[in-house]
Coordinates of C-alpha atoms in Angstrom, one line a residue:
Chain A
X9 CA 169.3 109.4 217.9
X10 CA 169.8 109.5 214.2
X11 CA 167.8 112.0 212.2
X12 CA 167.5 112.5 208.5
X13 CA 165.8 115.7 207.3
X14 CA 164.7 116.1 203.7
X15 CA 163.2 119.3 202.2
X16 CA 161.8 119.6 198.7
X17 CA 160.0 122.1 196.6
X18 CA 156.3 121.2 196.3
X19 CA 156.5 119.3 193.0
X20 CA 155.0 115.8 192.4
X21 CA 158.3 114.5 190.9
X22 CA 160.0 114.8 194.3
X23 CA 157.5 112.7 196.2
X24 CA 159.1 109.5 194.8
X25 CA 162.5 110.7 196.2
X26 CA 160.9 111.2 199.6
X27 CA 159.5 107.7 199.5
X28 CA 162.8 106.2 198.6
X29 CA 164.7 108.1 201.3
X30 CA 162.0 107.3 203.9
X31 CA 162.1 103.5 203.2
X32 CA 165.9 103.5 203.1
X33 CA 166.0 105.1 206.6
X34 CA 163.3 102.8 207.8
X35 CA 165.3 99.8 206.7
X36 CA 168.4 101.2 208.4
X37 CA 166.4 101.9 211.6
X38 CA 165.3 98.3 211.8
X39 CA 161.7 98.5 210.7
X40 CA 160.4 95.0 209.9
X41 CA 160.8 94.2 206.2
X42 CA 157.1 93.2 206.1
X43 CA 156.1 96.8 207.0
X44 CA 158.3 98.6 204.4
X45 CA 155.6 98.6 201.7
X46 CA 153.2 100.3 204.1
X47 CA 155.9 102.8 205.2
X48 CA 156.5 103.6 201.5
X49 CA 152.8 104.1 200.8
X50 CA 152.2 106.2 204.0
X51 CA 155.1 108.5 203.4
X52 CA 154.0 108.9 199.8
X53 CA 150.5 109.8 200.8
X54 CA 151.6 112.3 203.5
X55 CA 153.9 114.0 201.0
X56 CA 151.3 113.9 198.2
X57 CA 148.9 115.6 200.5
X58 CA 151.5 118.3 201.5
X59 CA 152.4 118.9 197.8
X60 CA 148.7 119.2 196.9
X61 CA 148.1 121.7 199.7
X62 CA 151.1 123.9 198.7
X63 CA 150.0 123.9 195.1
X64 CA 146.4 124.7 196.0
X65 CA 147.5 127.8 198.0
X66 CA 150.3 128.7 195.5
X67 CA 153.0 128.2 198.2
X68 CA 156.6 127.8 197.0
X69 CA 157.9 127.0 200.5
X70 CA 159.6 123.6 200.9
X71 CA 157.8 120.5 202.3
X72 CA 159.9 118.9 205.0
X73 CA 160.2 115.2 205.9
X74 CA 162.0 114.4 209.1
X75 CA 162.8 110.9 210.0
X76 CA 164.2 109.7 213.3
X77 CA 164.9 106.3 214.8
X78 CA 165.2 107.0 218.6
X79 CA 163.3 104.0 220.1
X80 CA 160.9 103.8 217.2
X81 CA 160.8 105.0 213.6
X82 CA 159.1 108.4 213.5
X83 CA 158.4 110.3 210.3
X84 CA 157.0 113.8 210.3
X85 CA 155.8 115.4 207.1
X86 CA 155.4 119.2 207.5
X87 CA 153.5 121.5 205.2
X88 CA 152.8 125.3 205.5
X89 CA 149.3 125.5 204.2
X90 CA 146.5 127.3 206.2
X91 CA 145.2 124.9 208.9
X92 CA 141.6 125.1 207.7
X93 CA 142.7 123.2 204.6
X94 CA 143.3 120.1 206.7
X95 CA 140.0 119.9 208.3
X96 CA 138.3 118.0 205.5
X97 CA 140.2 114.8 206.2
X98 CA 137.5 112.1 206.5
X99 CA 137.1 108.6 205.3
X100 CA 134.5 108.4 202.5
X101 CA 131.8 105.7 202.7
X102 CA 131.8 103.1 199.8
X103 CA 128.6 104.3 198.3
X104 CA 130.0 107.8 197.8
X105 CA 133.4 106.8 196.3
X106 CA 132.1 106.6 192.7
X107 CA 129.4 109.3 193.0
X108 CA 129.3 111.6 190.0
X109 CA 129.3 114.6 192.3
X110 CA 132.6 113.8 193.9
X111 CA 135.5 115.4 192.1
X112 CA 138.7 113.4 191.5
X113 CA 140.7 115.7 193.8
X114 CA 138.2 115.2 196.6
X115 CA 138.2 111.5 196.0
X116 CA 142.0 111.4 196.0
X117 CA 142.1 113.4 199.3
X118 CA 139.6 111.1 201.0
X119 CA 141.2 107.9 199.7
X120 CA 144.7 109.2 200.7
X121 CA 143.5 109.8 204.2
X122 CA 141.9 106.3 204.3
X123 CA 145.3 104.8 203.3
X124 CA 147.2 106.8 206.0
X125 CA 144.7 105.8 208.7
X126 CA 144.6 102.2 207.5
X127 CA 148.3 101.6 207.2
X128 CA 149.6 103.7 210.2
X129 CA 148.6 102.5 213.6
X130 CA 150.2 105.5 215.3
X131 CA 149.1 108.5 213.3
X132 CA 148.7 112.1 214.3
X133 CA 147.7 115.2 212.3
X134 CA 148.3 118.4 214.2
X135 CA 149.1 122.1 213.7
X136 CA 152.8 123.1 213.5
X137 CA 153.9 125.1 216.4
X138 CA 155.1 128.1 214.5
X139 CA 153.1 129.7 211.7
X140 CA 150.5 128.1 209.5
X141 CA 150.7 124.4 208.5
X142 CA 150.2 120.9 209.7
X143 CA 152.4 118.0 210.7
X144 CA 151.5 114.4 209.8
X145 CA 153.4 112.3 212.3
X146 CA 153.7 108.5 211.7
X147 CA 155.4 106.1 214.0
X148 CA 156.4 102.4 213.4
X149 CA 158.1 100.0 215.7
X150 CA 161.7 98.9 215.2
X151 CA 163.3 95.6 216.0
X152 CA 165.6 95.7 219.0
X153 CA 169.2 95.7 217.9
Chain B
X3 CA 160.5 102.0 188.0
X4 CA 158.9 104.5 185.6
X5 CA 155.3 104.1 184.5
X6 CA 154.7 101.8 181.4
X7 CA 151.5 101.6 179.4
X8 CA 150.7 99.2 176.7
X9 CA 147.3 98.5 175.0
X10 CA 146.1 95.3 173.4
X11 CA 142.7 93.8 172.5
X12 CA 141.5 90.6 174.1
X13 CA 138.1 89.1 173.4
X14 CA 136.7 92.5 172.2
X15 CA 138.0 94.2 175.4
X16 CA 140.6 96.9 175.4
X17 CA 143.2 95.8 177.9
X18 CA 145.6 98.5 179.2
X19 CA 148.7 96.9 180.8
X20 CA 150.2 99.2 183.4
X21 CA 153.6 98.7 184.9
X22 CA 155.9 100.4 187.3
X23 CA 154.9 103.2 189.8
X24 CA 151.5 105.0 189.6
X25 CA 151.8 108.0 191.8
X26 CA 151.1 111.7 192.0
X27 CA 153.8 112.3 189.3
X28 CA 152.9 109.5 186.8
X29 CA 149.1 109.3 187.3
X30 CA 148.4 112.1 184.9
X31 CA 149.8 110.0 182.0
X32 CA 147.6 107.1 183.0
X33 CA 144.6 109.5 183.1
X34 CA 145.5 110.8 179.6
X35 CA 145.8 107.4 178.1
X36 CA 142.4 106.2 179.6
X37 CA 140.7 109.3 178.2
X38 CA 142.3 108.7 174.8
X39 CA 141.0 105.2 174.8
X40 CA 137.4 106.1 175.6
X41 CA 137.5 109.0 173.2
X42 CA 138.7 106.6 170.5
X43 CA 135.7 104.5 171.1
X44 CA 136.8 101.8 173.6
X45 CA 133.8 100.8 175.7
X46 CA 134.9 97.6 177.4
X47 CA 138.1 98.5 179.2
X48 CA 140.2 96.3 181.5
X49 CA 143.2 97.8 183.3
X50 CA 145.8 95.1 184.1
X51 CA 147.7 96.0 187.3
X52 CA 149.8 92.9 187.5
X53 CA 153.1 94.7 186.8
X54 CA 152.3 97.7 189.0
X55 CA 154.9 98.1 191.8
X56 CA 153.4 101.0 193.5
X57 CA 149.9 102.6 193.5
X58 CA 148.8 105.6 195.6
X59 CA 145.6 107.6 196.1
X60 CA 146.2 109.7 193.0
X61 CA 146.3 106.5 190.8
X62 CA 143.1 105.2 192.5
X63 CA 141.5 108.5 191.7
X64 CA 142.4 108.2 188.1
X65 CA 140.9 104.6 188.0
X66 CA 137.6 105.9 189.6
X67 CA 137.5 108.6 187.0
X68 CA 137.8 106.1 184.2
X69 CA 135.1 103.9 185.8
X70 CA 132.7 107.0 185.8
X71 CA 133.6 108.0 182.3
X72 CA 132.8 104.5 181.0
X73 CA 129.6 104.3 183.1
X74 CA 128.5 107.5 181.3
X75 CA 129.4 106.0 178.0
X76 CA 127.4 102.8 178.7
X77 CA 130.6 100.8 178.8
X78 CA 132.3 98.4 181.2
X79 CA 135.4 98.8 183.3
X80 CA 137.3 96.1 185.2
X81 CA 140.7 95.7 186.9
X82 CA 143.0 92.7 186.9
X83 CA 144.9 92.4 190.2
X84 CA 146.0 89.3 192.2
X85 CA 148.8 90.9 194.3
X86 CA 147.9 91.0 197.9
X87 CA 149.6 94.3 198.7
X88 CA 147.5 96.0 196.0
X89 CA 144.4 94.2 197.0
X90 CA 144.9 95.4 200.5
X91 CA 144.9 99.0 199.2
X92 CA 141.5 98.4 197.5
X93 CA 140.1 96.9 200.7
X94 CA 141.3 99.6 203.0
X95 CA 139.8 102.3 200.8
X96 CA 136.6 100.3 200.2
X97 CA 137.3 100.6 196.5
X98 CA 137.0 96.8 196.3
X99 CA 133.3 97.5 196.5
X100 CA 133.4 99.9 193.6
X101 CA 135.6 98.1 191.0
X102 CA 135.0 94.7 189.5
X103 CA 138.4 93.1 190.3
X104 CA 139.5 89.9 188.5
X105 CA 142.5 87.6 189.1
X106 CA 143.4 87.2 185.4
X107 CA 142.9 89.0 182.1
X108 CA 141.0 86.0 180.9
X109 CA 138.5 86.2 183.7
X110 CA 138.1 90.0 183.1
X111 CA 137.5 89.6 179.4
X112 CA 135.0 86.8 179.4
X113 CA 131.7 87.9 177.9
X114 CA 129.6 89.4 180.7
X115 CA 132.7 89.1 182.8
X116 CA 133.2 92.7 183.9
X117 CA 129.5 93.5 183.9
X118 CA 128.2 97.1 183.6
X119 CA 130.5 99.7 185.1
X120 CA 128.7 100.6 188.3

């Protein structure tokens, strides 16, 4: 089992780094080339969400991305924000997307979740085991080598 | 690739050509440019996404913000996008039902092409 772990301070500039590393490890793990765009987007969305939550709560703790390729390619993005913050993850109906009452931040959150749910067949969002925070766990198949 | 932004005028429309990666880090620059354009009087705005290599939820949020801003200003707002990976993003988020999306700048800038921002 090969595992790569990346931790970064909750700044938007580092999300691109996380995407690049996540895709590089996915390619090395044997994820189909046709899925790599979706892997890139999903890791980016999960990290964007984590960074937004840390900034919202003024947390300076690092966001962690853990990638492993034992049997399948599994990516876990771990934040340390209070768990209540994650409850509002719902897909927005089309007629509400451009509603004046919807703030850009809320729209981005809803759209980000729609992208995660749409691009990741095996997606789990659950509390971390120790302390506050949530883990977004995404799994993709790998080709047999 | 870093975000690139270039503005030109086509058939009385302001066309903003976007290139590179639009994400949580670069989207604020796109938001600023779109606000500048509307503040400067642009009312028929087309955002050309043909050279965009990556677009995330933050970028989509900025585009919806521009659509709303132009709707308030009685303007029009359209997107140019023919790349399947990007079109899939619009479909999955149902934003293909919110934005007028055209395959070419020519189609987007035809008179009555982009229609009222809605």
